[in-house]
Amino acid sequence: MAYWPEGCETWYDEAPSIMPLSRTDLADYSYFLAIARHRSFRRAGLDLGVSASALSHALKGLETRVGIRLLNRTNRSVTLTAAGEELLAAISRPFDDIEQAVDRLNRYRDTPTGRIRINIPVEAATLLIGPILREFVDRYPDVELDVAVSNHLVDVTEGGFDAGIRYGGTVPTDMVAQRLSADIRWVVAGSPAYFDRYGTADHPDDLAAHRCLRFRIGDDSIYKWEFERAGEEIAVDVPGSLIFDDSRAILAALVGGVGLMYAPEPLIAPLVANGSVRLILEDWAPVGSGFYAYYSSTRQLPTGLRLLIALIRELRPLGL
């Protein structure tokens, strides 16, 4: 049957066949997925080990070949066009299936391989991940662990992470969660020099007369210090001219006598043990949820992530 494409003056004996996917196409589609998930050429490049300029060149080539714009780019943002959204929805699952199939090959290897990316807060890096890293590397030297430490709450799926670690109360409800630690007591501490200068406190209301080191949490709000005793619960919006979003900076100010700190007890336990700080209001110290790993319910758990979770639960750096 003769075929005459619209807008073309040449007759064909039959409709032209669709060109098969090339290796270049597959690579560029994987690049598109990373950019679409990160909404950033820079972050996608860091994830893939490719420069942002190389990704930009590859995407321009892909868009030229398909004849459709997939991304809207500005100096500050990357967004998907309607076609890009449709492409993302269509190819995400097949590429995920390929990744999972490759990961399952670990069952046939003597030593597991692969790469996992996790997003964790500072306290989890210090208290949970740090203590088990040497054993993890010794057992699984070919598993690459990429750890992003941030107290800001992020969408781990959109951010291209395999999982996140957060305190139990902040884990998204649509995620699979696995407990990694026992519950944690929260305490107030100050240095001897601070107490010599400003005195102590016997009741949470007394904090109104103190200098407190305030903390900005993942949703950008200032955390209220929570207390509990004999069924009575109090949340105090403490005073203080210093606000931090990183507990490491607060610890330095705490030891320096700048002010009082509200913290998970394991974080400051070494400072209490060596006499650098003392606890107050201990009879008001509440117990909160411990750390949990969380990940998407729509994806198979990568081998490396499964091994990391199992090792934390085995070594129990914070109890379980």
Coordinates of C-alpha atoms in Angstrom, one line a residue:
M1 CA 0.0 0.0 0.0
A2 CA 1.4 3.4 -0.9
Y3 CA 2.0 5.8 1.9
W4 CA 2.2 9.6 1.6
P5 CA 3.1 11.4 4.9
E6 CA 1.3 14.6 5.5
G7 CA 3.4 17.6 4.3
C8 CA 5.7 15.4 2.3
E9 CA 5.9 15.2 -1.5
T10 CA 7.5 11.8 -1.7
W11 CA 5.5 8.5 -2.0
Y12 CA 6.6 5.5 0.1
D13 CA 5.7 1.9 -0.6
E14 CA 4.9 1.5 3.1
A15 CA 4.9 3.6 6.3
P16 CA 8.5 4.3 7.5
S17 CA 9.4 2.2 10.5
I18 CA 10.1 3.7 13.9
M19 CA 13.8 4.0 14.7
P20 CA 14.9 1.6 17.5
L21 CA 16.3 3.0 20.7
S22 CA 20.1 3.4 20.7
R23 CA 22.4 3.2 23.6
T24 CA 22.7 7.0 23.5
D25 CA 18.9 7.3 23.8
L26 CA 18.9 5.0 26.9
A27 CA 21.7 6.9 28.5
D28 CA 19.9 10.2 27.8
Y29 CA 16.6 8.9 29.2
S30 CA 18.4 7.9 32.4
Y31 CA 19.9 11.4 32.5
F32 CA 16.4 12.9 32.0
L33 CA 15.1 10.8 34.9
A34 CA 17.8 12.1 37.3
I35 CA 17.3 15.7 36.3
A36 CA 13.5 15.3 36.6
R37 CA 13.7 13.8 40.1
H38 CA 16.3 16.3 41.4
R39 CA 14.8 19.3 39.5
S40 CA 18.5 20.4 39.2
F41 CA 21.3 19.7 36.7
R42 CA 23.9 20.2 39.4
R43 CA 22.4 17.8 41.9
A44 CA 21.6 15.2 39.2
G45 CA 25.2 15.5 38.0
L46 CA 26.5 14.9 41.5
D47 CA 24.3 11.8 41.7
L48 CA 25.4 10.4 38.4
G49 CA 29.0 11.5 38.5
V50 CA 28.5 13.6 35.4
S51 CA 29.1 17.4 34.9
A52 CA 26.1 19.6 34.7
S53 CA 27.2 20.9 31.3
A54 CA 27.4 17.3 30.0
L55 CA 23.8 16.7 31.3
S56 CA 22.6 19.9 29.6
H57 CA 24.2 18.9 26.3
A58 CA 22.7 15.4 26.5
L59 CA 19.2 16.7 27.3
K60 CA 19.4 19.2 24.4
G61 CA 20.3 16.3 22.1
L62 CA 17.4 14.2 23.4
E63 CA 14.9 17.0 23.0
T64 CA 16.2 17.5 19.4
R65 CA 15.8 13.9 18.6
V66 CA 12.2 13.6 20.0
G67 CA 11.3 17.0 18.7
I68 CA 9.7 18.1 21.9
R69 CA 10.8 20.3 24.8
L70 CA 10.9 18.2 28.0
L71 CA 12.2 20.7 30.5
N72 CA 11.8 24.4 31.2
R73 CA 15.2 25.9 32.4
T74 CA 15.9 29.1 34.1
N75 CA 18.9 30.3 36.1
R76 CA 17.1 29.3 39.3
S77 CA 14.9 26.4 38.5
V78 CA 14.2 23.3 36.4
T79 CA 10.6 22.3 35.8
L80 CA 9.0 19.7 33.6
T81 CA 6.8 20.5 30.6
A82 CA 3.6 18.6 30.2
A83 CA 5.4 16.3 27.8
G84 CA 8.2 15.9 30.4
E85 CA 5.8 15.0 33.1
E86 CA 4.2 12.3 30.9
L87 CA 7.6 10.9 29.9
L88 CA 8.7 10.8 33.6
A89 CA 5.6 8.9 34.5
A90 CA 6.0 6.5 31.6
I91 CA 9.7 5.5 32.0
S92 CA 10.3 5.8 35.8
R93 CA 8.9 2.3 36.5
P94 CA 10.9 0.5 33.7
F95 CA 14.1 2.1 34.8
D96 CA 13.4 1.2 38.4
D97 CA 12.7 -2.4 37.4
I98 CA 16.1 -2.5 35.6
E99 CA 17.9 -1.1 38.7
Q100 CA 16.1 -3.6 40.9
A101 CA 17.0 -6.5 38.6
V102 CA 20.6 -5.5 38.6
D103 CA 20.5 -5.2 42.4
R104 CA 19.1 -8.7 42.7
L105 CA 22.3 -10.0 41.1
N106 CA 23.9 -9.4 44.5
R107 CA 22.5 -12.8 45.5
Y108 CA 25.0 -14.4 43.2
R109 CA 28.1 -12.4 44.3
D110 CA 30.4 -13.2 47.2
T111 CA 30.6 -9.5 48.1
P112 CA 27.5 -7.2 47.6
T113 CA 28.0 -4.2 45.3
G114 CA 26.0 -1.1 44.5
R115 CA 25.4 2.4 45.6
I116 CA 22.9 3.8 48.1
R117 CA 22.0 7.4 48.9
I118 CA 20.5 8.4 52.2
N119 CA 19.4 11.7 53.7
I120 CA 19.9 12.1 57.4
P121 CA 19.9 14.8 60.2
V122 CA 23.1 15.8 62.0
E123 CA 22.2 13.9 65.1
A124 CA 21.7 10.6 63.2
A125 CA 25.0 11.1 61.4
T126 CA 26.8 11.5 64.8
L127 CA 24.9 9.0 66.9
L128 CA 23.7 6.3 64.5
I129 CA 25.7 6.2 61.3
G130 CA 29.1 7.3 62.5
P131 CA 29.5 4.4 65.1
I132 CA 28.8 1.7 62.5
L133 CA 30.7 2.9 59.5
R134 CA 33.9 1.0 60.1
E135 CA 32.1 -2.3 60.4
F136 CA 30.0 -1.5 57.4
V137 CA 33.0 -0.7 55.2
D138 CA 34.8 -3.8 56.5
R139 CA 31.9 -6.1 55.7
Y140 CA 30.7 -4.5 52.4
P141 CA 33.7 -2.8 50.8
D142 CA 32.1 -2.7 47.4
V143 CA 28.9 -0.9 48.5
E144 CA 29.1 2.8 48.0
L145 CA 27.3 4.8 50.7
D146 CA 26.4 8.4 49.8
V147 CA 25.2 10.3 52.9
A148 CA 23.7 13.7 52.7
V149 CA 23.5 15.3 56.2
S150 CA 20.8 18.0 56.5
N151 CA 18.3 18.9 59.1
H152 CA 15.9 20.2 56.5
L153 CA 13.0 17.9 55.7
V154 CA 13.2 16.7 52.1
D155 CA 11.2 14.5 49.8
V156 CA 13.6 11.6 49.6
T157 CA 12.0 10.2 46.5
E158 CA 12.0 13.5 44.6
G159 CA 15.5 14.2 45.9
G160 CA 16.8 10.9 44.4
F161 CA 17.6 9.3 47.7
D162 CA 17.0 5.6 48.4
A163 CA 16.0 6.4 52.0
G164 CA 16.0 8.9 54.8
I165 CA 16.5 8.7 58.5
R166 CA 14.5 10.9 60.8
Y167 CA 13.0 10.9 64.3
G168 CA 9.9 8.8 64.4
G169 CA 7.4 11.7 64.7
T170 CA 8.7 13.3 61.5
V171 CA 8.6 10.3 59.1
P172 CA 6.1 10.8 56.2
T173 CA 3.0 8.6 56.7
D174 CA 3.1 7.3 53.1
M175 CA 6.6 5.7 53.6
V176 CA 7.7 2.4 54.9
A177 CA 9.4 2.9 58.2
Q178 CA 11.8 0.7 60.2
R179 CA 12.9 1.5 63.7
L180 CA 16.7 2.0 64.1
S181 CA 17.0 3.0 67.8
A182 CA 15.3 3.0 71.1
D183 CA 13.3 6.1 72.2
I184 CA 15.4 9.0 73.3
R185 CA 15.3 11.3 76.3
W186 CA 15.5 15.0 75.8
V187 CA 17.4 17.1 78.4
V188 CA 18.5 20.6 79.1
A189 CA 22.2 21.2 79.7
G190 CA 24.5 24.1 80.5
S191 CA 28.2 24.6 81.2
P192 CA 29.5 25.1 84.8
A193 CA 30.6 28.6 83.7
Y194 CA 27.1 29.4 82.5
F195 CA 25.5 28.2 85.8
D196 CA 28.1 30.2 87.9
R197 CA 27.0 33.3 86.0
Y198 CA 23.2 32.9 85.6
G199 CA 22.2 30.2 88.1
T200 CA 20.0 27.1 87.3
A201 CA 16.3 26.5 86.8
D202 CA 13.9 24.3 88.9
H203 CA 10.9 24.6 86.6
P204 CA 10.5 25.1 82.8
D205 CA 8.9 28.5 83.5
D206 CA 12.3 29.6 85.0
L207 CA 13.8 29.4 81.5
A208 CA 12.2 32.8 80.7
A209 CA 15.1 34.4 82.7
H210 CA 17.9 32.4 80.9
R211 CA 19.8 32.6 77.7
C212 CA 18.7 29.7 75.5
L213 CA 20.3 28.4 72.3
R214 CA 17.4 28.0 70.0
F215 CA 17.0 25.5 67.2
R216 CA 15.5 25.9 63.7
I217 CA 14.0 22.5 62.7
G218 CA 13.4 21.0 59.3
D219 CA 10.2 22.9 58.4
D220 CA 12.0 26.2 59.3
S221 CA 10.1 26.8 62.5
I222 CA 11.8 27.5 65.8
Y223 CA 11.5 24.4 68.1
K224 CA 9.7 24.8 71.4
W225 CA 11.3 23.0 74.3
E226 CA 9.0 20.2 75.5
F227 CA 8.7 19.0 79.1
E228 CA 6.7 16.4 80.9
R229 CA 6.3 15.4 84.6
A230 CA 3.6 13.3 86.3
G231 CA 1.3 13.7 83.3
E232 CA 1.8 17.4 82.9
E233 CA 3.1 18.5 79.6
I234 CA 4.6 21.9 78.8
A235 CA 6.0 23.4 75.5
V236 CA 8.1 26.5 76.1
D237 CA 9.0 29.1 73.5
V238 CA 12.3 29.8 75.1
P239 CA 14.1 33.2 74.9
G240 CA 17.4 33.6 73.2
S241 CA 19.1 35.8 70.6
L242 CA 21.0 32.9 68.9
I243 CA 19.3 30.6 66.5
F244 CA 21.0 27.6 64.9
D245 CA 20.0 24.9 62.4
D246 CA 22.9 22.6 63.2
S247 CA 23.4 20.9 66.6
R248 CA 27.2 20.9 66.1
A249 CA 27.2 24.7 66.3
I250 CA 25.0 24.6 69.3
L251 CA 27.3 22.2 71.1
A252 CA 30.2 24.6 70.7
A253 CA 28.2 27.4 72.1
L254 CA 27.0 25.2 75.0
V255 CA 30.5 24.2 76.0
G256 CA 31.6 27.8 75.7
G257 CA 29.1 28.9 78.3
V258 CA 27.0 31.0 75.9
G259 CA 23.6 29.5 76.9
L260 CA 21.5 26.5 77.6
M261 CA 20.8 23.7 75.1
Y262 CA 17.9 21.3 74.7
A263 CA 19.2 18.1 73.2
P264 CA 18.8 14.4 72.8
E265 CA 20.6 13.0 75.8
P266 CA 23.0 10.7 73.9
L267 CA 24.3 13.7 71.9
I268 CA 25.7 15.4 75.1
A269 CA 26.3 12.3 77.2
P270 CA 30.1 12.5 76.6
L271 CA 30.2 16.1 77.7
V272 CA 28.2 15.3 80.8
A273 CA 30.6 12.4 81.5
N274 CA 33.7 14.6 81.3
G275 CA 32.2 17.4 83.3
S276 CA 32.0 19.9 80.4
V277 CA 28.3 20.4 81.0
R278 CA 25.6 19.6 83.6
L279 CA 22.0 18.7 83.2
I280 CA 19.1 20.6 84.8
L281 CA 15.3 19.9 84.9
E282 CA 16.0 16.2 84.7
D283 CA 12.7 15.4 86.4
W284 CA 11.0 17.2 83.5
A285 CA 12.9 15.4 80.7
P286 CA 10.5 13.8 78.2
V287 CA 11.1 10.7 76.1
G288 CA 10.6 11.0 72.4
S289 CA 10.6 8.7 69.4
G290 CA 13.9 7.3 68.3
F291 CA 15.4 7.2 64.8
Y292 CA 13.6 5.4 61.9
A293 CA 14.7 4.6 58.4
Y294 CA 12.1 5.3 55.8
Y295 CA 11.8 4.7 52.1
S296 CA 9.2 4.5 49.3
S297 CA 6.7 1.6 49.4
T298 CA 6.7 1.5 45.6
R299 CA 10.3 0.4 45.2
Q300 CA 12.2 -2.8 46.2
L301 CA 14.6 -2.2 49.1
P302 CA 18.1 -2.0 47.6
T303 CA 20.6 -4.6 48.9
G304 CA 23.0 -2.0 50.3
L305 CA 20.2 -0.3 52.2
R306 CA 18.9 -3.6 53.6
L307 CA 22.4 -4.4 54.8
L308 CA 22.9 -0.9 56.4
I309 CA 19.6 -1.2 58.3
A310 CA 20.4 -4.7 59.4
L311 CA 23.8 -3.6 60.7
I312 CA 22.5 -0.7 62.7
R313 CA 19.9 -3.0 64.3
E314 CA 22.6 -5.5 65.0
L315 CA 25.2 -3.1 66.5
R316 CA 22.5 -1.0 68.3
P317 CA 24.6 2.2 68.8
L318 CA 21.6 3.8 70.6
G319 CA 20.0 0.6 71.9
L320 CA 16.8 -0.8 70.4

